[in-house]
Coordinates of C-alpha atoms and ligand atoms in Angstrom, one line a residue:
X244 CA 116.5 57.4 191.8
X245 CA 120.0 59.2 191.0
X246 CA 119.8 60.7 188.0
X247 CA 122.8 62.5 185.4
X248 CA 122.1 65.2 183.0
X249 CA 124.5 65.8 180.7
X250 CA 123.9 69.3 178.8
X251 CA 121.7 72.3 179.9
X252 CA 120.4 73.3 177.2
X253 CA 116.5 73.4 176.8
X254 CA 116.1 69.7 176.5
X255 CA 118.8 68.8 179.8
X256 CA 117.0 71.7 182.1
X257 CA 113.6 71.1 181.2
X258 CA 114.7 66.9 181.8
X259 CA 116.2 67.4 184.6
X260 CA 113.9 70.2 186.5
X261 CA 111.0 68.0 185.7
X262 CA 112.3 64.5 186.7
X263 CA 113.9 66.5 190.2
X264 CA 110.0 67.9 190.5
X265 CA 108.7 63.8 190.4
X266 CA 111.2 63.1 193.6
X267 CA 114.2 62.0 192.0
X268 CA 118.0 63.6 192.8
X269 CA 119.3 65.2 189.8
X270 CA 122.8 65.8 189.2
X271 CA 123.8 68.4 185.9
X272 CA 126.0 69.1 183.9
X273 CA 127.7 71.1 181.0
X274 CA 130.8 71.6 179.1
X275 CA 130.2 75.1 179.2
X276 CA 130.9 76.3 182.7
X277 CA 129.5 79.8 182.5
X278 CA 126.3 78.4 182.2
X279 CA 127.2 75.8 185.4
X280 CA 127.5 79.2 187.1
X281 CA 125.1 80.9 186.1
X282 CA 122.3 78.1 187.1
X283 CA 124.5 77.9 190.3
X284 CA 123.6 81.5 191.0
X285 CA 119.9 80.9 189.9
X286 CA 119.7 82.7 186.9
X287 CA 118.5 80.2 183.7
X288 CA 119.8 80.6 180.6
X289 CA 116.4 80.1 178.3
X290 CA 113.3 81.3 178.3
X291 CA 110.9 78.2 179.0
X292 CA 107.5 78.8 180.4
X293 CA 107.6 77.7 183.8
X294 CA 111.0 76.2 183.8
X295 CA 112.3 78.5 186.4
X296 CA 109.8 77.9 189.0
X297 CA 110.2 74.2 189.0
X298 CA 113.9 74.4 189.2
X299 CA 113.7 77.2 192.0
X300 CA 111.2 74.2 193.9
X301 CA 113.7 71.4 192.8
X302 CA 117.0 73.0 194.2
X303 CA 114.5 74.2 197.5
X304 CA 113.7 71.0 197.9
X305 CA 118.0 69.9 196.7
X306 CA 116.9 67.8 194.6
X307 CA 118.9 69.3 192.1
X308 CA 122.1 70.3 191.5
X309 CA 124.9 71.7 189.0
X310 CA 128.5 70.9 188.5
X311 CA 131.0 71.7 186.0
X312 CA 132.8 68.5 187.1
X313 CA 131.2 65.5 184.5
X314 CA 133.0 63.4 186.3
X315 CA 131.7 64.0 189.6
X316 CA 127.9 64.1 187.6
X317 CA 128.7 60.9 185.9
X318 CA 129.6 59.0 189.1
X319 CA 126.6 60.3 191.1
X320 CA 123.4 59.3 188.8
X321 CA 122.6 55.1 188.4
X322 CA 121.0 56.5 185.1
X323 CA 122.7 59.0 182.6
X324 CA 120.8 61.2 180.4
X325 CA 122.4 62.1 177.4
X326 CA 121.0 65.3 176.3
X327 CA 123.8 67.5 174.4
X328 CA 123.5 69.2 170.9
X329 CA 122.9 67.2 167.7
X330 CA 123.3 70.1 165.2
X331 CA 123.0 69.3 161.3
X332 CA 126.5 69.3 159.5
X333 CA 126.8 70.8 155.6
X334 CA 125.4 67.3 153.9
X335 CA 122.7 67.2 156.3
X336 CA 123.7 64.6 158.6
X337 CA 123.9 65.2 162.5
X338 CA 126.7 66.0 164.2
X339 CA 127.3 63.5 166.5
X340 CA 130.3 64.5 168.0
X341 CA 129.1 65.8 171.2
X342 CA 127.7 62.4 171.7
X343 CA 131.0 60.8 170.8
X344 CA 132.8 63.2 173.1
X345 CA 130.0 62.2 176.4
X346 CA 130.6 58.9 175.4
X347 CA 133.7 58.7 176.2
X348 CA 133.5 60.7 179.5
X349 CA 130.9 58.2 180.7
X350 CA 133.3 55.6 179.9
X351 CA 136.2 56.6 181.1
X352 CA 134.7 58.2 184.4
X353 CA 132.2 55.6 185.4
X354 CA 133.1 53.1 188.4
X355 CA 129.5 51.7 189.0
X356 CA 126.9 49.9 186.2
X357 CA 125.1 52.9 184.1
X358 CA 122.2 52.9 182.4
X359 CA 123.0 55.5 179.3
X360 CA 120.0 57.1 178.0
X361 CA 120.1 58.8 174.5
X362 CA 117.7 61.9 175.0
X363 CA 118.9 63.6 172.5
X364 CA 117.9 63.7 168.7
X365 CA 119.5 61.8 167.2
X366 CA 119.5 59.2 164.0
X367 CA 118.1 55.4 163.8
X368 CA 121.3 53.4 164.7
X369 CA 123.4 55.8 167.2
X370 CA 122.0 53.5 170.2
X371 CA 124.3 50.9 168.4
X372 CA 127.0 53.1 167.9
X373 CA 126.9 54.5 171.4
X374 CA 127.3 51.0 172.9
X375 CA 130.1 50.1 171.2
X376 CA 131.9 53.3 171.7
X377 CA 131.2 53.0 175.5
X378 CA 132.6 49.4 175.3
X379 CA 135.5 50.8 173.1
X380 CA 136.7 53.7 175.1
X381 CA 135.9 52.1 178.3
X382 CA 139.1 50.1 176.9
X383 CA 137.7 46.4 177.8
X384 CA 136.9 47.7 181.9
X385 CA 134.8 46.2 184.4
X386 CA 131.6 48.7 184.2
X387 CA 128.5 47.3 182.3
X388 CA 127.1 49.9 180.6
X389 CA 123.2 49.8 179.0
X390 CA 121.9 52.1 176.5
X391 CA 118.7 53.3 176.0
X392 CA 116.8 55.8 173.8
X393 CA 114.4 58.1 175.6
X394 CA 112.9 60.3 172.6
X395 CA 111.8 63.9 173.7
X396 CA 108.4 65.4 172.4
X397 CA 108.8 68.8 174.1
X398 CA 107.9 71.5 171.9
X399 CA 109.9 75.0 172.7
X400 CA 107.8 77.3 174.7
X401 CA 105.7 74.4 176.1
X402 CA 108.2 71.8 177.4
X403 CA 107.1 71.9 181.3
X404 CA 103.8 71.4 180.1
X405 CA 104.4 69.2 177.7
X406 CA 106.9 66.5 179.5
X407 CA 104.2 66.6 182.7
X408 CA 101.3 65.8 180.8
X409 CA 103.0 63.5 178.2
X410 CA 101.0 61.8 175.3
X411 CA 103.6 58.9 175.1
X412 CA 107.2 58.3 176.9
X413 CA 108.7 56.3 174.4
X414 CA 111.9 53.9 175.5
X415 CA 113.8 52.3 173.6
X416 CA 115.6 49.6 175.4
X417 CA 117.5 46.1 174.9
X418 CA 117.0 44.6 178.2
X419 CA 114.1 44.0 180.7
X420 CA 116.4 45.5 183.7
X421 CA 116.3 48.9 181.5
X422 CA 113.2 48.8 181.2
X423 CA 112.2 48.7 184.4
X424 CA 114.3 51.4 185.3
X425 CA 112.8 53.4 182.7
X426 CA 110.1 52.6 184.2
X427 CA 110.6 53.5 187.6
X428 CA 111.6 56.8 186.2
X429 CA 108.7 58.2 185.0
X430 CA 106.2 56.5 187.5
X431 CA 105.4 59.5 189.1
X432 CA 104.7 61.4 185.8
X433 CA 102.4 58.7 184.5
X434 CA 100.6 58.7 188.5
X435 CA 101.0 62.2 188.4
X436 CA 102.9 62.2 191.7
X437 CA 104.6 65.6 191.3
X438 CA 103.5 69.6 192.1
X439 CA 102.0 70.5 188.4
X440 CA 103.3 74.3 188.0
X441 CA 100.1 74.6 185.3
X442 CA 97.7 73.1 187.3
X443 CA 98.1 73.8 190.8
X444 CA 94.5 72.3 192.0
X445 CA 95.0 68.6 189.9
X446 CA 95.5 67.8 186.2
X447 CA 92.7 67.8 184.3
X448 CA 92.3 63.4 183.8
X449 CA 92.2 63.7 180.0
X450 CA 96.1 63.6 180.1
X451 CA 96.3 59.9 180.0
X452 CA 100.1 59.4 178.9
X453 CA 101.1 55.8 177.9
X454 CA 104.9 54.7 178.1
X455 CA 105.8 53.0 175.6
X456 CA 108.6 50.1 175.7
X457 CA 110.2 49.4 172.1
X458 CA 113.8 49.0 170.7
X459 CA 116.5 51.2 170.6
X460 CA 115.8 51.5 166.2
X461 CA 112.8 51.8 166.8
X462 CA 111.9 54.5 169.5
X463 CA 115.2 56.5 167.5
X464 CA 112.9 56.2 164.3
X465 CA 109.6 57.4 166.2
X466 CA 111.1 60.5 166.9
X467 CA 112.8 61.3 163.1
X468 CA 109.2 60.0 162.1
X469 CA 107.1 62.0 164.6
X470 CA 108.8 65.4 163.6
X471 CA 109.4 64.8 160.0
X472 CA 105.6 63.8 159.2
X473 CA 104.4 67.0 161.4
X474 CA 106.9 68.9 159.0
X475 CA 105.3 67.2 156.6
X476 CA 101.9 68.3 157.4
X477 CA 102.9 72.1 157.9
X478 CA 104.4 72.3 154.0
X479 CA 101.5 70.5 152.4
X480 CA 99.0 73.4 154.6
X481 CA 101.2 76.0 152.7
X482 CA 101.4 74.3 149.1
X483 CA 97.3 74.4 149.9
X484 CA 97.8 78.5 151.0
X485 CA 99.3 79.0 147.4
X486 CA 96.6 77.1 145.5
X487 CA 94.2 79.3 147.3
X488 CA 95.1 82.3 146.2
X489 CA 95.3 81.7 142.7
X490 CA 92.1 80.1 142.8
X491 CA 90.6 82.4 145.3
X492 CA 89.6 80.2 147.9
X493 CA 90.7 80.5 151.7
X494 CA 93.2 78.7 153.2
X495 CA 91.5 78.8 157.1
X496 CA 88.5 77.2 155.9
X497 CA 89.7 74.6 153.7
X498 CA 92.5 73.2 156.5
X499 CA 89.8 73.6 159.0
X500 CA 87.4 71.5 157.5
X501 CA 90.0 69.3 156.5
X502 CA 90.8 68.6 160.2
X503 CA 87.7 68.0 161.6
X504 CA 88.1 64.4 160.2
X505 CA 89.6 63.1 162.7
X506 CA 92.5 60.8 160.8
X507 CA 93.8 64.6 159.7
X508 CA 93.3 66.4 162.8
X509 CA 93.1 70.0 162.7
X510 CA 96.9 70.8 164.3
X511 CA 100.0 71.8 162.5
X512 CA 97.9 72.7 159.7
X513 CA 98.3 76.5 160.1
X514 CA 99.8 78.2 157.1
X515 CA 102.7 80.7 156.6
X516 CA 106.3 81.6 156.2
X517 CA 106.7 77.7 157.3
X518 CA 108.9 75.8 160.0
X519 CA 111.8 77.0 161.9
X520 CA 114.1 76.3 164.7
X521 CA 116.4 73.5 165.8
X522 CA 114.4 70.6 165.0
X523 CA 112.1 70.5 162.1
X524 CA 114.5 71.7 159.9
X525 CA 117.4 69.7 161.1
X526 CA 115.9 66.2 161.9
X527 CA 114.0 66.6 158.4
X528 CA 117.4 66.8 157.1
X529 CA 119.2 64.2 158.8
X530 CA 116.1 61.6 158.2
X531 CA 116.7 62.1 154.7
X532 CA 120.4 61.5 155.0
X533 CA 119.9 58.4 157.0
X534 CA 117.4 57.2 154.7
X535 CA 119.6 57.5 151.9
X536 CA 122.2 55.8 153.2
X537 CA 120.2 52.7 153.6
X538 CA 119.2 52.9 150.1
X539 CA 115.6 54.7 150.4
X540 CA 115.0 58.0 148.8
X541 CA 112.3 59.7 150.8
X542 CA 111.4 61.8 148.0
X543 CA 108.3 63.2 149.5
X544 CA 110.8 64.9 152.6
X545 CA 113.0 66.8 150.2
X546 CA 109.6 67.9 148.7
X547 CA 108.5 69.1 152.1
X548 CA 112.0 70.7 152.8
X549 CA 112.4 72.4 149.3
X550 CA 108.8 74.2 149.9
X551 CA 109.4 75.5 153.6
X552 CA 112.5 77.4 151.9
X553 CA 110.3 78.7 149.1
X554 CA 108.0 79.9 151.9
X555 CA 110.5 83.3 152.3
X556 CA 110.6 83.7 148.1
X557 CA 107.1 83.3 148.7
X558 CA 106.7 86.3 151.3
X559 CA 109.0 88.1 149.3
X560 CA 107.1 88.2 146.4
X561 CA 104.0 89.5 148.7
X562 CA 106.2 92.3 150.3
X563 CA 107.9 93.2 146.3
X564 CA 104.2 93.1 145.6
X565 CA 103.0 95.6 148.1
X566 CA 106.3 97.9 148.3
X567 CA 107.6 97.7 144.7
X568 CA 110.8 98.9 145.5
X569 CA 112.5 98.0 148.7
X570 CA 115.5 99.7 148.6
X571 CA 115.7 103.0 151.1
X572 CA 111.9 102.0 152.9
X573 CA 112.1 101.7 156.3
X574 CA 110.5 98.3 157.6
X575 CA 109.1 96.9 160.6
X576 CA 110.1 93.2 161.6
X577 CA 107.3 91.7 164.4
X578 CA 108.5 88.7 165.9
X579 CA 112.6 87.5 165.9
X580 CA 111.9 83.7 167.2
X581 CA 111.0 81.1 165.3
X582 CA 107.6 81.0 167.1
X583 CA 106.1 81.9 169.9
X584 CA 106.7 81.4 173.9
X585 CA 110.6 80.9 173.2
X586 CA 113.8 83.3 172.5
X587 CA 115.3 80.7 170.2
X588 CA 116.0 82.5 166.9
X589 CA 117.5 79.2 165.1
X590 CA 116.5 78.7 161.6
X591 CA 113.6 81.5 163.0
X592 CA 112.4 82.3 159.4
X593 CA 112.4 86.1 160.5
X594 CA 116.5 86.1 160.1
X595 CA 116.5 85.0 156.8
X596 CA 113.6 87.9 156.1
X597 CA 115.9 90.6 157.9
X598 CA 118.9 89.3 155.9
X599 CA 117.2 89.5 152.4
X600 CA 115.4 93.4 153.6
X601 CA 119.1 94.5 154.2
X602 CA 120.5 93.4 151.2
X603 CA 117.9 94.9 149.1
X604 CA 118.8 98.2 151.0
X605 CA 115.6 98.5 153.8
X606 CA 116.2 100.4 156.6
X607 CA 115.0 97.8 159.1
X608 CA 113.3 98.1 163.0
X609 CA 112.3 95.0 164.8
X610 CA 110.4 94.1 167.8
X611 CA 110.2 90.7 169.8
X612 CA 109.0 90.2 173.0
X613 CA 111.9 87.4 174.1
X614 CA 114.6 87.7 171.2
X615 CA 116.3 90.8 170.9
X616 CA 119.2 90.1 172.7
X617 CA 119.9 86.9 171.3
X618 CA 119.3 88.6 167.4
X619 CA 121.2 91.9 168.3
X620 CA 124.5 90.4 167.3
X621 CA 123.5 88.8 164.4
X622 CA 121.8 92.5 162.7
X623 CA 123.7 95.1 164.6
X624 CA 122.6 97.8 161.4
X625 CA 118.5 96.8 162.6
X626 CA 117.0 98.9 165.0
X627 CA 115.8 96.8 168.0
X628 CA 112.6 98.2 170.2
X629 CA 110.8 96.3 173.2
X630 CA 107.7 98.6 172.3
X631 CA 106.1 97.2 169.2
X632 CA 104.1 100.8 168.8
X633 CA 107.9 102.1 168.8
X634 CA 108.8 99.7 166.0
X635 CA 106.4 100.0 164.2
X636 CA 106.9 104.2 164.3
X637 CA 107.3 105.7 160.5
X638 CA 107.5 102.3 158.6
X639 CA 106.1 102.4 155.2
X640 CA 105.1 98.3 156.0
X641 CA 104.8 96.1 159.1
X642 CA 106.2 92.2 158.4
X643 CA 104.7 90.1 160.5
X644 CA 107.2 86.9 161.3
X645 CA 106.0 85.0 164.8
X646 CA 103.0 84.5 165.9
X647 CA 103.6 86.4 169.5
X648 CA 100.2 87.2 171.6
X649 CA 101.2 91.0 172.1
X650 CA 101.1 91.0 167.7
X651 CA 97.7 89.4 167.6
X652 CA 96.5 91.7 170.5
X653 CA 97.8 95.1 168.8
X654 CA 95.7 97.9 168.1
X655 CA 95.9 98.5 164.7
X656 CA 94.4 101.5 164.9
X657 CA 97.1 103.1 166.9
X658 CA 99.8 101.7 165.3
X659 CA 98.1 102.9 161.9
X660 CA 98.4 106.6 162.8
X661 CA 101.9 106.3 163.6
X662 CA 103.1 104.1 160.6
X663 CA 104.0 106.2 157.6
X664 CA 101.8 103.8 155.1
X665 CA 98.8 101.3 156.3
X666 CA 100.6 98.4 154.6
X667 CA 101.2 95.1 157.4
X668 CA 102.9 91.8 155.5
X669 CA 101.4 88.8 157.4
X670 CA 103.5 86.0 157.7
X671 CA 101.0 84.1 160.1
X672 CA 97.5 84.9 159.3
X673 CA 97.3 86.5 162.6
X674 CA 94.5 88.9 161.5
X675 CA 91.6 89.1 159.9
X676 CA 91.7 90.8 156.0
X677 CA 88.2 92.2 157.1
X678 CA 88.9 93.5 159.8
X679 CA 92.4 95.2 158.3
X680 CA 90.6 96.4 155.3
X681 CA 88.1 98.2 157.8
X682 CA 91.0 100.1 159.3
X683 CA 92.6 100.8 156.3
X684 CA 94.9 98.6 155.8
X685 CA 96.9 97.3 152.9
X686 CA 96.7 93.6 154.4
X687 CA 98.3 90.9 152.7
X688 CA 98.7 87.2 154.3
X689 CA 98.9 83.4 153.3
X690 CA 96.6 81.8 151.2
X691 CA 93.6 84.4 152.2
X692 CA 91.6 87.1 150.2
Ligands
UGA120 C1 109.0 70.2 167.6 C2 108.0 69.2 167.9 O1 106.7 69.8 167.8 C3 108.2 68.5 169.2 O2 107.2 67.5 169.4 C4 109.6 67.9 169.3 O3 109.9 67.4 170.5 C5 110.6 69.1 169.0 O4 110.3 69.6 167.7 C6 112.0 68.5 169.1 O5 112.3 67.7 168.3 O6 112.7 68.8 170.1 P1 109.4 72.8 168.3 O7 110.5 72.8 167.3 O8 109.6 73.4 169.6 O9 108.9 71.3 168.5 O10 108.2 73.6 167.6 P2 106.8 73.4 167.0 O11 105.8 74.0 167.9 O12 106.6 72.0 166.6 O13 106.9 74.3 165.7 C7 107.9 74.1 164.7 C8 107.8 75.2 163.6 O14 106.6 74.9 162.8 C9 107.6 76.6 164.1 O15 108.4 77.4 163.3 C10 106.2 76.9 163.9 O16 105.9 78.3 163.7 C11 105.9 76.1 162.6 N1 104.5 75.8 162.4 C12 103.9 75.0 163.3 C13 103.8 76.2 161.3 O17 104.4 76.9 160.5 N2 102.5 75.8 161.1 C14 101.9 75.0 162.0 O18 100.7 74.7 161.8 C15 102.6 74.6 163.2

């Protein structure tokens, strides 16, 4: 089938790489030219495990291609993925503007019948919105235009994986003629008719995906649901981190054994400086601001929210602990992105810990295998290193903010003789106290003796 992407950003690429790799022709798109020329000249603009091979095999095979001109994009695809930024505004709400603004492209552009398919985040009602703008701006024309919402589950870092091997596709849709469109969509994902760049031999046949066919409200509210009760999940893990250490229990086995029923499930149970990037802490937000304007107060969401922004007083309070004074130490900073696998530093909880160590007066290194460039601007007084063993050179304490491989693989033991004081600040439980107290160390993490 013909399909438009409108937005490269991780969601749009990933999208449209993915549904080019399943046989489809894939037309993109982006406001932002530079970046139309810059996938034009091969280069992509995010790091996404795998993502560049599949589009490499997808414009090979030219089954995908770029253009700055949306109107060109819009007339080519039968099916129009809507996949542009939904950022949070001050209150909380999400912007969507960027929608609005696609909207009326689509409209206004359009000359055959499109199927319009929200893949963006966005809140329960926009389907409804987005319908009536397209009818609105399309100023009473001849083009019929059908909405859908096509929820993404990718996480950052995993997103190829992730939208090949599927656990549900959940569409949203008004109309049986949508639906099988949808349908015929993501066919060869769910037959796994496509060249897995993870599994090059065959996909191992426990990834049984089901597609799901519900209402627009309803697959919009799956999504806000899916990510807010995961959020959920992660801040009741760290409320249990802070009750074991003032009882003296350990947080690892008490979430462990607390997952092995399976109702609780052992993921997104890990405990530490809490949630970041683009989506927990926005979609928690805006679920709470669309709740509350239909009238329901989901207490238990602020609760969630209001402890992942204790988690940094929290670490704070460990680091004050361990340096007393802050003011003229030089720190290390491991790990810029809000987790591992990506070089997306948005709401990465590491910024907010750089921030608070330069206003106390730290003199601050950090180290990141993906993120420098993309923090560099933000802390040009921090001292940026590739080498971690460079980073970590004279500090009198090592912070440990993203769970990176490279971190949980260092040798302590080097890094110890070249660190002015043993003292390492875990903000993911990435080591064992033991093992740290062996070498030397000053260890302090979450929720752990
Ligand atoms: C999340 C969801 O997991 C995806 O299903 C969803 O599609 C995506 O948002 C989205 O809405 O686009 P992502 O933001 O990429 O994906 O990251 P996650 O892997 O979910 O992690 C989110 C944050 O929670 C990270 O900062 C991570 O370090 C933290 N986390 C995760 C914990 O603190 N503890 C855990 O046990 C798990």
């Amino acid at each position: 089938m013909r399909l438009t992407v409108i937005g490269c950003g991780y969601v749009g690429l990933v999208t449209g790489a993915c549904l080019a790799a399943a046989g489809h022709e894939v037309f993109c798109t982006d406001i932002d030219g530079k970046r139309i020329d810059q996938l034009k000249a091969g280069k992509i603009p995010i790091y996404e495990e795998h993502l560049d091979e599949v589009l490499k095999g997808a414009v090979a095979e030219k089954k995908i291609s770029y253009t700055a001109d949306t109107g060109e994009a819009i007339r080519a695809g039968e099916v129009i993925f809507i996949c542009v930024g939904t950022p949070p505004k001050d209150n909380g709400e999400a912007d969507l503007s960027a929608i609005d603004h696609v909207a009326r492209q689509i409209a206004q552009e359009a000359i055959t019948p499109k199927l319009v398919v929200e893949k963006s985040t966005v809140p329960a009602l926009t389907g409804m919105q987005l319908q009536k703008a397209l009818a609105a701006y399309s100023h009473g024309g001849k083009v019929n235009f059908q909405v859908a919402s096509n929820p993404e589950f990718l996480r950052e870092g995993t997103a190829v994986a992730d939208f090949f091997h599927p656990d549900r596709i959940v569409v949203g849709v008004e109309d049986e003629d949508s639906a099988a469109k949808m349908r015929e969509i993501y066919a060869p994902i769910l037959e796994r008719k496509f060249h897995c760049p993870i599994h090059p031999e065959k996909c191992p046949k426990d990834y049984t995906g089901e597609l799901l066919i519900t209402t627009i409200n309803s697959a919009e509210l799956i999504k806000h649901a899916s990510n807010s009760f995961l959020a959920l999940k992660i801040s009741y893990a760290n409320v249990i981190a802070d009750l074991c250490e003032r009882i003296g229990a350990n947080v690892e086995e008490v979430t462990h054994a607390m997952g092995l029923d399976p109702r609780i499930g052992t993921q997104f149970l890990k405990a530490g400086l809490g949630f970041g990037g683009f989506c927990f802490p926005k979609d928690i937000q805006a679920f709470i601001h669309l709740s509350s304007t239909v009238g329901i107060d989901f207490e238990m969401l602020k609760a969630a929210e209001r402890v992942n922004k204790q988690r940094i007083d929290r670490y704070f309070e460990k680091i004050h602990k361990a340096l007393w004074v802050i003011k003229g130490k030089r720190v290390a900073v491991l790990g810029l992105a809000f987790k591992a696998n990506t070089d997306d530093i948005r709401f990465a909880p590491a910024l907010e810990v750089i921030r608070r160590l330069l206003d106390e007066g730290a003199e601050v290194t950090a180290t990141d295998p993906e993120a420098i460039s993309r923090t560099r601007p933000h802390f040009p007084n921090v001292t940026y290193y590739q080498d971690p063993y460079q980073a970590l050179k004279d500090v009198d304490a090592a912070l440990v903010c993203t769970e990176w491989k490279i971190f949980r693989a260092l040798d302590w033991e080097r890094a110890g003789k070249l660190m002015a004081r043993r003292l390492v600040i875990d903000g993911r439980n990435l080591y064992s106290p033991q093992h740290m107290l062996e070498l030397g160390f000053d260890y302090y993490s979450f929720g752990r003796k």
